[in-house]
Tab-separated table of C-alpha atoms in Angstrom:
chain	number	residue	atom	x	y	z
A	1	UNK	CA	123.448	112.635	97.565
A	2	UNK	CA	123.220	114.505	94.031
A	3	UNK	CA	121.121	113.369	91.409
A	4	UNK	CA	122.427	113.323	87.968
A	5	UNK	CA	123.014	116.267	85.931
A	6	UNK	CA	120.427	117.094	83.213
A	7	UNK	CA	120.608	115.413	79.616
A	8	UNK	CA	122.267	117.387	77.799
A	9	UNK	CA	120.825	115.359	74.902
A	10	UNK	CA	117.443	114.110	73.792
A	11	UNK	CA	117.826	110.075	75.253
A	12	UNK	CA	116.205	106.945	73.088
A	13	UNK	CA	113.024	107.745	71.943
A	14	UNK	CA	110.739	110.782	73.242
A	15	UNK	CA	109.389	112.029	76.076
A	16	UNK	CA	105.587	112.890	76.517
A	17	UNK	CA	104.258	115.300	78.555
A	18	UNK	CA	100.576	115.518	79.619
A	19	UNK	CA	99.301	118.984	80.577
A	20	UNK	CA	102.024	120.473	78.537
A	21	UNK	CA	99.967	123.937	77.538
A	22	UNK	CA	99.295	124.118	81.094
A	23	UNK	CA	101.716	126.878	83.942
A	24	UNK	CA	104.185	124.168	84.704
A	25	UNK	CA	103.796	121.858	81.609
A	26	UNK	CA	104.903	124.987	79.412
A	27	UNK	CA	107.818	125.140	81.345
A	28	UNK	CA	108.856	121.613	81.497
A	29	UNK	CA	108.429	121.506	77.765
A	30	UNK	CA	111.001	124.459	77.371
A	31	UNK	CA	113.095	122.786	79.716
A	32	UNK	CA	113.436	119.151	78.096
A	33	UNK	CA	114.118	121.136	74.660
A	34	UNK	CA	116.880	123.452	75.984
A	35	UNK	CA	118.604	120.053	76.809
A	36	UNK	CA	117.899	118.491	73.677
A	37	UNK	CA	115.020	116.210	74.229
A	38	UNK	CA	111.811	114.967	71.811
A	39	UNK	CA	109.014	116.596	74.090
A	40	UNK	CA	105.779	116.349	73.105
A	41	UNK	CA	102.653	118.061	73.931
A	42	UNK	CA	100.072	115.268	74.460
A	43	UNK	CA	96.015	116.504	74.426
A	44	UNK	CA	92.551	115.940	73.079
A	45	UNK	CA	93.058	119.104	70.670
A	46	UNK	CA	94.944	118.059	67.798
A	47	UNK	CA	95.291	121.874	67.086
A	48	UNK	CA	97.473	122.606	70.312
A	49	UNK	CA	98.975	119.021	71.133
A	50	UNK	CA	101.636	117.240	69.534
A	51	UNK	CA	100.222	113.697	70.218
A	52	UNK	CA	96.426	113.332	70.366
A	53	UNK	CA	95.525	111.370	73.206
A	54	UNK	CA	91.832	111.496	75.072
A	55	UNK	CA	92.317	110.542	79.076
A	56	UNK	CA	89.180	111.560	80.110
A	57	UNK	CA	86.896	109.426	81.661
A	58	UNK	CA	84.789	109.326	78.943
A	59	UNK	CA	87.154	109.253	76.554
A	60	UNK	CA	86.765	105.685	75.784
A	61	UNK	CA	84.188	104.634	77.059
A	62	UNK	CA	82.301	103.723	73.628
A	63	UNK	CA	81.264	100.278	71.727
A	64	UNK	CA	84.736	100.175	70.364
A	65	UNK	CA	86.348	100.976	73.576
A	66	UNK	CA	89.234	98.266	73.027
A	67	UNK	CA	90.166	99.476	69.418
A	68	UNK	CA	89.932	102.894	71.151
A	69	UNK	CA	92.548	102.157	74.164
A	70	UNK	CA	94.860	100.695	71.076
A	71	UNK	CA	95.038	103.063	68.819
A	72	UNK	CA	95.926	106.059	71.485
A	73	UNK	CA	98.350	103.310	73.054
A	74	UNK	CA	99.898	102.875	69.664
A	75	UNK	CA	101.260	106.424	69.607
A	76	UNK	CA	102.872	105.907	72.971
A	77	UNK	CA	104.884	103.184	71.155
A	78	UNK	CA	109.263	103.995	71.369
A	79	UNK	CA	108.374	106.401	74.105
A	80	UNK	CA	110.614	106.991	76.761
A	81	UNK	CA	109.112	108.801	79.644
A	82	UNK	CA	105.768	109.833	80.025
A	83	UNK	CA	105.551	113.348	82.217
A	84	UNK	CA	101.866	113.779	83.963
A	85	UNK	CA	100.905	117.641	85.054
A	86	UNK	CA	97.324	117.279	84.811
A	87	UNK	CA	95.711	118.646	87.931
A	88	UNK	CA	92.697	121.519	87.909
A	89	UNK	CA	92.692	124.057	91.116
A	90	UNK	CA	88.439	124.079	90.778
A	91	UNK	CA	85.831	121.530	90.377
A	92	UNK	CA	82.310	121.764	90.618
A	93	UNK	CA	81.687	118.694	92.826
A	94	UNK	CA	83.727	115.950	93.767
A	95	UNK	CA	83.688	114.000	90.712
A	96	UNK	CA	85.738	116.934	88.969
A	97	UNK	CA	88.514	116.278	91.246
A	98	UNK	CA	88.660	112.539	90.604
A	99	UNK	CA	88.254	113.068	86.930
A	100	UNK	CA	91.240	115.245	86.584
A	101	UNK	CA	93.213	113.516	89.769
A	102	UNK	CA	92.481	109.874	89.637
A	103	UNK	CA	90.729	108.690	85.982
A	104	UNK	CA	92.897	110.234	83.967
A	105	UNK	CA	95.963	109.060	86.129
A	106	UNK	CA	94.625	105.313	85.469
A	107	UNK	CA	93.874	105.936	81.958
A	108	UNK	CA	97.467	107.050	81.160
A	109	UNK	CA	98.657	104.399	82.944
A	110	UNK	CA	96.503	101.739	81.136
A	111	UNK	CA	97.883	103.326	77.963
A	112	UNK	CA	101.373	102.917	79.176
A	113	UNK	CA	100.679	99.228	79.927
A	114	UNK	CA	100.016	98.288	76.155
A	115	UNK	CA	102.601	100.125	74.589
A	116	UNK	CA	105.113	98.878	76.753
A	117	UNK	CA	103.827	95.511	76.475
A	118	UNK	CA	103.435	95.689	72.491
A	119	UNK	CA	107.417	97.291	72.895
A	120	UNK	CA	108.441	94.852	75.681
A	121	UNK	CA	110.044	97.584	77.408
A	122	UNK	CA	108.415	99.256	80.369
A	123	UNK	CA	107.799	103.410	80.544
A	124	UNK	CA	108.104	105.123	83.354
A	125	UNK	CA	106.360	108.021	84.413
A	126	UNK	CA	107.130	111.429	86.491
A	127	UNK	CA	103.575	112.183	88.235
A	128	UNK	CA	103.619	115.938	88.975
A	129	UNK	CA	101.515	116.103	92.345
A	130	UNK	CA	101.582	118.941	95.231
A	131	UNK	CA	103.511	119.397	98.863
A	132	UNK	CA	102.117	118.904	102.152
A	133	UNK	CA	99.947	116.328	101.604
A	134	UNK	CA	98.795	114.034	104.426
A	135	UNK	CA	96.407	110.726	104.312
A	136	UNK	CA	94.431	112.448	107.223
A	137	UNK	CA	93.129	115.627	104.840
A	138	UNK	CA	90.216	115.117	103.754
A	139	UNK	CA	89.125	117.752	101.033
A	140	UNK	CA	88.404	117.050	97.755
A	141	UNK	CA	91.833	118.508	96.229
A	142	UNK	CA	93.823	116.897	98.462
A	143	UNK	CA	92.554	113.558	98.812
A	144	UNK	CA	92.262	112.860	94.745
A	145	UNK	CA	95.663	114.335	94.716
A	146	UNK	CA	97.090	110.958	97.149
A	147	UNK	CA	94.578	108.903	94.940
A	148	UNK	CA	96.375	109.719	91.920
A	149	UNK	CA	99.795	109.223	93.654
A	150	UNK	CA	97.966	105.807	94.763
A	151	UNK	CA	97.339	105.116	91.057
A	152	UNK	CA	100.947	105.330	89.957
A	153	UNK	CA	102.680	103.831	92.892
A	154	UNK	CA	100.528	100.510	92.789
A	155	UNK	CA	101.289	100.576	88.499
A	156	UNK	CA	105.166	101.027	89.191
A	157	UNK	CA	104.897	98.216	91.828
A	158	UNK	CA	102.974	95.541	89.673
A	159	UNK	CA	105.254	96.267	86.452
A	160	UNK	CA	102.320	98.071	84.367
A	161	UNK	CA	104.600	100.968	84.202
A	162	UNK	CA	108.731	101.313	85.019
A	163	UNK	CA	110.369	103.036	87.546
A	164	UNK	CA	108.635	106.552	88.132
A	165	UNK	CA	108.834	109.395	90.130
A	166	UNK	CA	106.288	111.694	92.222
A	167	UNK	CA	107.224	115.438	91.977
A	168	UNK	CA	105.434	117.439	94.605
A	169	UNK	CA	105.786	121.367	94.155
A	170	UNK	CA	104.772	123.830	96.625
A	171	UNK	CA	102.980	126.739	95.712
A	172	UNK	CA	104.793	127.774	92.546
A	173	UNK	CA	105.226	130.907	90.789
A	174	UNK	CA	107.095	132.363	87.798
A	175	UNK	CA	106.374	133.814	84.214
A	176	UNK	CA	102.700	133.098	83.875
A	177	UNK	CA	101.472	131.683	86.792
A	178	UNK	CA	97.965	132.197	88.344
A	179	UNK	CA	99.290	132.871	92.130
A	180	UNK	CA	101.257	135.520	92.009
A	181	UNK	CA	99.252	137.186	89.175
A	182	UNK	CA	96.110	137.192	91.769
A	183	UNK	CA	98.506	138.433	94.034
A	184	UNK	CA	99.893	141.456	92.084
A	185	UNK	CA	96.448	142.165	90.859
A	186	UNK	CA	94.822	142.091	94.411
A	187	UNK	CA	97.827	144.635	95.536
A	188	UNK	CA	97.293	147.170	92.590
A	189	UNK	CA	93.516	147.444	93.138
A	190	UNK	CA	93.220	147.790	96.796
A	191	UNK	CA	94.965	149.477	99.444
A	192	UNK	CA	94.026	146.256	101.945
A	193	UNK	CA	94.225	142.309	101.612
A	194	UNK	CA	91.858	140.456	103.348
A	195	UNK	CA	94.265	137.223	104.740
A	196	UNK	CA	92.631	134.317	106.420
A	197	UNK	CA	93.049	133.402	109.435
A	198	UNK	CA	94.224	130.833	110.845
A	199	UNK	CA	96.920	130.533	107.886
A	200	UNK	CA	100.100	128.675	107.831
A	201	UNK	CA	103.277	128.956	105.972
A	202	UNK	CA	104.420	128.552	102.704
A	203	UNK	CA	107.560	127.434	100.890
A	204	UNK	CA	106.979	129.759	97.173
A	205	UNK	CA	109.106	127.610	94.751
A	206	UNK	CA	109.888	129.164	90.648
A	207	UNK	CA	108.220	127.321	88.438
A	208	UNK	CA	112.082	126.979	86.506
A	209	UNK	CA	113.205	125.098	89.259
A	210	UNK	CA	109.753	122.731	89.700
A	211	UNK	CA	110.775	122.171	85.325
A	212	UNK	CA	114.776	121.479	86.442
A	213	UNK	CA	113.534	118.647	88.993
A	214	UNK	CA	111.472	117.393	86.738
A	215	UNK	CA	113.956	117.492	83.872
A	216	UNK	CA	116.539	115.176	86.197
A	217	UNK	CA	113.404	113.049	87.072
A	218	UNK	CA	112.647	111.925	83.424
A	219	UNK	CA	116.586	111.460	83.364
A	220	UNK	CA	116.713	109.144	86.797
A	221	UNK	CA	113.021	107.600	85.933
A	222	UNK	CA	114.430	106.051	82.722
A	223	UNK	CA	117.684	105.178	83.684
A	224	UNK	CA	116.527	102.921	87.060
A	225	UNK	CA	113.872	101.587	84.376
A	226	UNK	CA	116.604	100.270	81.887
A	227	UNK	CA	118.724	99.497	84.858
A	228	UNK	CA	116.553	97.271	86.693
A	229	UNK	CA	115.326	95.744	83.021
A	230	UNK	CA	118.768	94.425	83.154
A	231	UNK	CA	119.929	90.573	84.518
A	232	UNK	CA	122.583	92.368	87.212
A	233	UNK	CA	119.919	94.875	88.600
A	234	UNK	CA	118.686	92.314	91.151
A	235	UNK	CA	120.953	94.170	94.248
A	236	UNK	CA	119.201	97.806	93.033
A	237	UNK	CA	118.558	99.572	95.717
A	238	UNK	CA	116.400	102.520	93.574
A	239	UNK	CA	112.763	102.249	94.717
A	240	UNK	CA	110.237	101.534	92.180
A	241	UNK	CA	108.589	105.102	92.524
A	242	UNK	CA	110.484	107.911	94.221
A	243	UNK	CA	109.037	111.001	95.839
A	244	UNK	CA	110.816	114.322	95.848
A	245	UNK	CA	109.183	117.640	97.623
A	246	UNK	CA	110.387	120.864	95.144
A	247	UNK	CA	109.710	123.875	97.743
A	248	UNK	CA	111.394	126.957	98.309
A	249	UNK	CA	114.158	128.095	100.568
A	250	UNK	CA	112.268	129.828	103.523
A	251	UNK	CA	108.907	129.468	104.298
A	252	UNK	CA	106.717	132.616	104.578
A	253	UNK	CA	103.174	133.678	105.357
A	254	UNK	CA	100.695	135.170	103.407
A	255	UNK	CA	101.086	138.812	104.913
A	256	UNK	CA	104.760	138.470	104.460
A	257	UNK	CA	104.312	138.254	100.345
A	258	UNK	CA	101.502	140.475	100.378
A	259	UNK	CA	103.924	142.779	101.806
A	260	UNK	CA	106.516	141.724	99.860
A	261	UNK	CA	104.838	142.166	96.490
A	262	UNK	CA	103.311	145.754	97.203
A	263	UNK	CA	106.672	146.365	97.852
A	264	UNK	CA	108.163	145.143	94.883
A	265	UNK	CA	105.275	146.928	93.165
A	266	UNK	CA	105.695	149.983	94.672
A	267	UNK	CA	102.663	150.304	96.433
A	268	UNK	CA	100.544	150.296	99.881
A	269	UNK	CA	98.995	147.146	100.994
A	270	UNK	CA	97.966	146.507	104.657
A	271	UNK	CA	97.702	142.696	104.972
A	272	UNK	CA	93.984	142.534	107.008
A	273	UNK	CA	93.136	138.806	109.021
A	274	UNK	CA	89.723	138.104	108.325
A	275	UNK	CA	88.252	134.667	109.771
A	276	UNK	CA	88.531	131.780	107.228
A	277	UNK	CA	85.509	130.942	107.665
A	278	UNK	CA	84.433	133.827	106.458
A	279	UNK	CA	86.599	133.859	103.575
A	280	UNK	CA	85.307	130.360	102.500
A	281	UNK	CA	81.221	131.658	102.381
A	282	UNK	CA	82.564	134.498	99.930
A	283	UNK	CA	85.006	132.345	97.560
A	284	UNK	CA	82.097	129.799	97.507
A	285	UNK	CA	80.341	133.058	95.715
A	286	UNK	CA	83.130	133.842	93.354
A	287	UNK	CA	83.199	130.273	92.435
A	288	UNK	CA	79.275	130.529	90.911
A	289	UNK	CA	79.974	134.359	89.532
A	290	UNK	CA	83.453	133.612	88.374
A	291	UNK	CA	85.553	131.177	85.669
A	292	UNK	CA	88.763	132.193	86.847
A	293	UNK	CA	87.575	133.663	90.834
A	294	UNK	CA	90.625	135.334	92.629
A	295	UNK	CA	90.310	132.515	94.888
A	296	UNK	CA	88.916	129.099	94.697
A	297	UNK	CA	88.419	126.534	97.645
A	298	UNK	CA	90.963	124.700	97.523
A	299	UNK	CA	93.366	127.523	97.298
A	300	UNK	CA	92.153	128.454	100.215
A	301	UNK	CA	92.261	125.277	101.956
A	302	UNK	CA	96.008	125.049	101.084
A	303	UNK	CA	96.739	128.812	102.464
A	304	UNK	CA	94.633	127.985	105.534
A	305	UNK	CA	96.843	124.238	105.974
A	306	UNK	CA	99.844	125.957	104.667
A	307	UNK	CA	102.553	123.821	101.769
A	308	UNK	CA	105.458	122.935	102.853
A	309	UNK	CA	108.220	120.178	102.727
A	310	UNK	CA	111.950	119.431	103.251
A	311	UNK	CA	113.816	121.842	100.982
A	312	UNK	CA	116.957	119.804	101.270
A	313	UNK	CA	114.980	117.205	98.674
A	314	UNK	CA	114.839	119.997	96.536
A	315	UNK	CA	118.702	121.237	96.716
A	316	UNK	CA	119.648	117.542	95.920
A	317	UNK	CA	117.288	117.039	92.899
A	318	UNK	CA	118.689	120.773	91.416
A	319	UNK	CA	122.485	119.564	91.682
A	320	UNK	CA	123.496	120.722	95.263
A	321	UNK	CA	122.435	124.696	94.156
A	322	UNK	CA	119.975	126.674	95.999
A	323	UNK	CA	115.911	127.224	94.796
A	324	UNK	CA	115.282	130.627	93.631
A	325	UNK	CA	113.712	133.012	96.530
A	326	UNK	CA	110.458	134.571	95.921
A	327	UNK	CA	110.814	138.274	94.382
A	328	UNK	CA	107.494	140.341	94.642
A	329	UNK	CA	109.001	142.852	92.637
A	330	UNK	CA	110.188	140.682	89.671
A	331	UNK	CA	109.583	142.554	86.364
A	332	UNK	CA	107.599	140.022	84.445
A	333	UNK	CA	105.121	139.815	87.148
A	334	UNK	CA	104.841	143.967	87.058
A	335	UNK	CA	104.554	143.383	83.442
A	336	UNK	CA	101.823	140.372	83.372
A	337	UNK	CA	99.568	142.847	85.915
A	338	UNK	CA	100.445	146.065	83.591
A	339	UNK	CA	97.049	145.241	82.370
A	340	UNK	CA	94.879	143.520	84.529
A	341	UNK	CA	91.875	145.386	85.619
A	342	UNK	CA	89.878	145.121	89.159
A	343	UNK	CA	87.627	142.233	89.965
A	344	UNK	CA	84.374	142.701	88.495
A	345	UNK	CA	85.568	146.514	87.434
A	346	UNK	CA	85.672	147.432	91.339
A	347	UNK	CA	89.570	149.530	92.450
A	348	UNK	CA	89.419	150.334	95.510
A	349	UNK	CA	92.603	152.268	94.417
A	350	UNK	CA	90.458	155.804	93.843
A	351	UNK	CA	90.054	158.719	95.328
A	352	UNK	CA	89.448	158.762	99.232
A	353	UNK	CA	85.534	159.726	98.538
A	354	UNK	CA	85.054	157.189	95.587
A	355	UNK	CA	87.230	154.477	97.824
A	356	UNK	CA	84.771	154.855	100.715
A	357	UNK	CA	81.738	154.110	98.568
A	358	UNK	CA	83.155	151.394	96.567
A	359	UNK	CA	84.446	150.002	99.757
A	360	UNK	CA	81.142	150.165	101.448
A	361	UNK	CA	79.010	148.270	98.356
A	362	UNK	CA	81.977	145.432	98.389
A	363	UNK	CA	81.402	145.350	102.031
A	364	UNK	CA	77.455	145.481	101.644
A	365	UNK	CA	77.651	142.492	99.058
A	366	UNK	CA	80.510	140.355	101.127
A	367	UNK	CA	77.676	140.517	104.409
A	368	UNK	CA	74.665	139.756	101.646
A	369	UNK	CA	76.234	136.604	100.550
A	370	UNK	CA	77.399	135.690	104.120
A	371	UNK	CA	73.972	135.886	105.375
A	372	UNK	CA	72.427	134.365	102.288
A	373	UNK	CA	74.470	131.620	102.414
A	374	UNK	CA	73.773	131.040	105.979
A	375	UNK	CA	70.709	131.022	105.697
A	376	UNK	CA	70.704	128.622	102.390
A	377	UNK	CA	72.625	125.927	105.440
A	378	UNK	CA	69.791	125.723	108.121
């Protein structure tokens, strides 16, 4: 069945959205406003958020940690819908991941419980999480990532929070995002693309249509929530917490957009399979020489598992229309990589004599790290 149609006006009170300078929270932001809504940026800078609010672990855990918890729960007072993108694509150990993924899920959530129960009117909550994910995976990202979903199911179940929903992306791209960018930038700088192998397939969904879902989720979230607070919503049939996949229309492998953006940029790119466990000894590298590396771990676990899910989920939750195909050759991603320069000031886009020896130092330092790194595991 069709979900609702969008608000086309902001509904009681406003809607908070955590992560909202991040890729997606940017757009979901601009999405809620276009239809009217009171969305508000919610952070620990009071510079770049429109709501102060500190869900780190630490955050309060001080003498006056009660009068703390208060006076950030205070501010969530005549919300109506909370929207959670928090989630980080690199940690340095484990503990990263479960900050980001899990803490701050049950910090927001503890925050919801007192303003809703200084309001006596539950919030609910649309938990942005990620496709594809199974209780049998086992890395780091992946497994914080169910935690979190953990978090906010059990909440919606025990009334701490009301009726939410779990939004699970695929791999998303659009104006600004750090995929495709890497992508495009990998393309321009080098005549070959080293893909891992084994890799499976990918449903590429626009970040505008992840923002849509999510923009009908705040919509269905409260209304269940002030339905059910009603005497005659006893027969509801509306779970507490709802899960919808947001993927796009085909799924396609990683040589197939490789392919597809050097063709959309004009260019020659011959997609190369190179073992992933390879791969993984030379992102672990990038990770320690790198703040933003081309690739981190967990990107690579997803390209090696592949992200998928049931795209009908996601025609139903846009209105019954289809989700926007991936375009390589889209002209705000040629624009955002108009600029971007090699990795660590390396093209392998020169001429054939200066390609050979650049290509033979990247190749020299790729087998020096392998081997150092093996050796660093006996």
């Amino acid at each position: 069945a069709k979900t609702s149609e969008p608000p086309a006006g902001a509904s009681s009170g406003f809607v908070v959205v955590v992560g909202g300078r991040g890729f997606i929270g940017r757009h979901v932001i601009a999405a809620l406003r276009r239809h009217g809504v009171d969305a508000r940026v919610a952070g620990r800078d009071p510079h770049t958020a429109d709501l102060t609010l500190d869900l780190s672990p630490k955050g309060h855990a001080v003498d006056d940690a009660e009068k703390s918890l208060e006076r950030d729960a205070a501010k969530l007072r005549g919300c109506a819908c909370v929207v959670n993108c928090v989630g980080v694509k690199f940690a340095w150990h484990r503990k990263g991941w479960r900050a980001a993924h899990v803490e701050t899920v049950r910090t927001l959530v503890e925050l919801m419980r007192r303003a809703a129960a200084a309001a006596a009117s539950r919030i609910p909550l649309v938990h942005v999480s990620v496709a594809g994910l199974d209780p049998r995976f086992e890395d780091p990202y992946s497994a914080t990532k169910l935690h979190g979903e953990a978090v906010v199911r059990e909440a919606a179940e025990t009334g701490a929070i009301g009726r939410s929903v779990v939004v699970r992306p695929g791999v998303v791209w659009g104006a600004g995002d750090d995929f495709s960018r890497k992508l495009a930038a990998a393309v321009k700088h080098a005549p070959v693309f080293p893909a891992p192998t084994p890799s499976g397939p990918m449903q590429i969904v626009h970040v505008d249509d992840v923002a849509d879902v999510i923009v009908r989720a705040v919509q269905r979230a409260v209304m269940s929530t002030t339905t059910a607070a009603s005497a005659a919503s006893k027969d509801d049939k509306i779970p507490v917490v709802e899960t919808v996949e947001v993927v796009g229309p085909a799924a396609v492998t990683l040589p197939e957009l490789v392919r597809a953006t050097a063709a959309g940029l004009d260019l020659a790119c011959r997609p190369v399979p190179v073992p992933a466990f390879v791969l993984a000894r030379a992102v672990a590298v990038l990770e320690l020489l790198s703040r933003d590396p081309p690739l981190t771990s967990a990107q690579l676990t997803l390209l090696r598992r592949g992200v998928v899910g049931d795209v009908s989920q996601t025609r139903a939750w846009l209105g019954g229309r289809e989700p926007r195909a991936y375009a390589g050759g889209d002209a705000k991603l040629k624009a955002a990589v108009a600029d971007v320069g090699p990795l660590f000031g390396v093209s392998l886009r020169l001429s054939r004599p200066a390609a050979l020896v650049a290509g033979g130092a990247a190749l020299l330092a790729a087998y020096y790290a392998l081997v150092s790194s093996s050796w660093g595991s006996f």
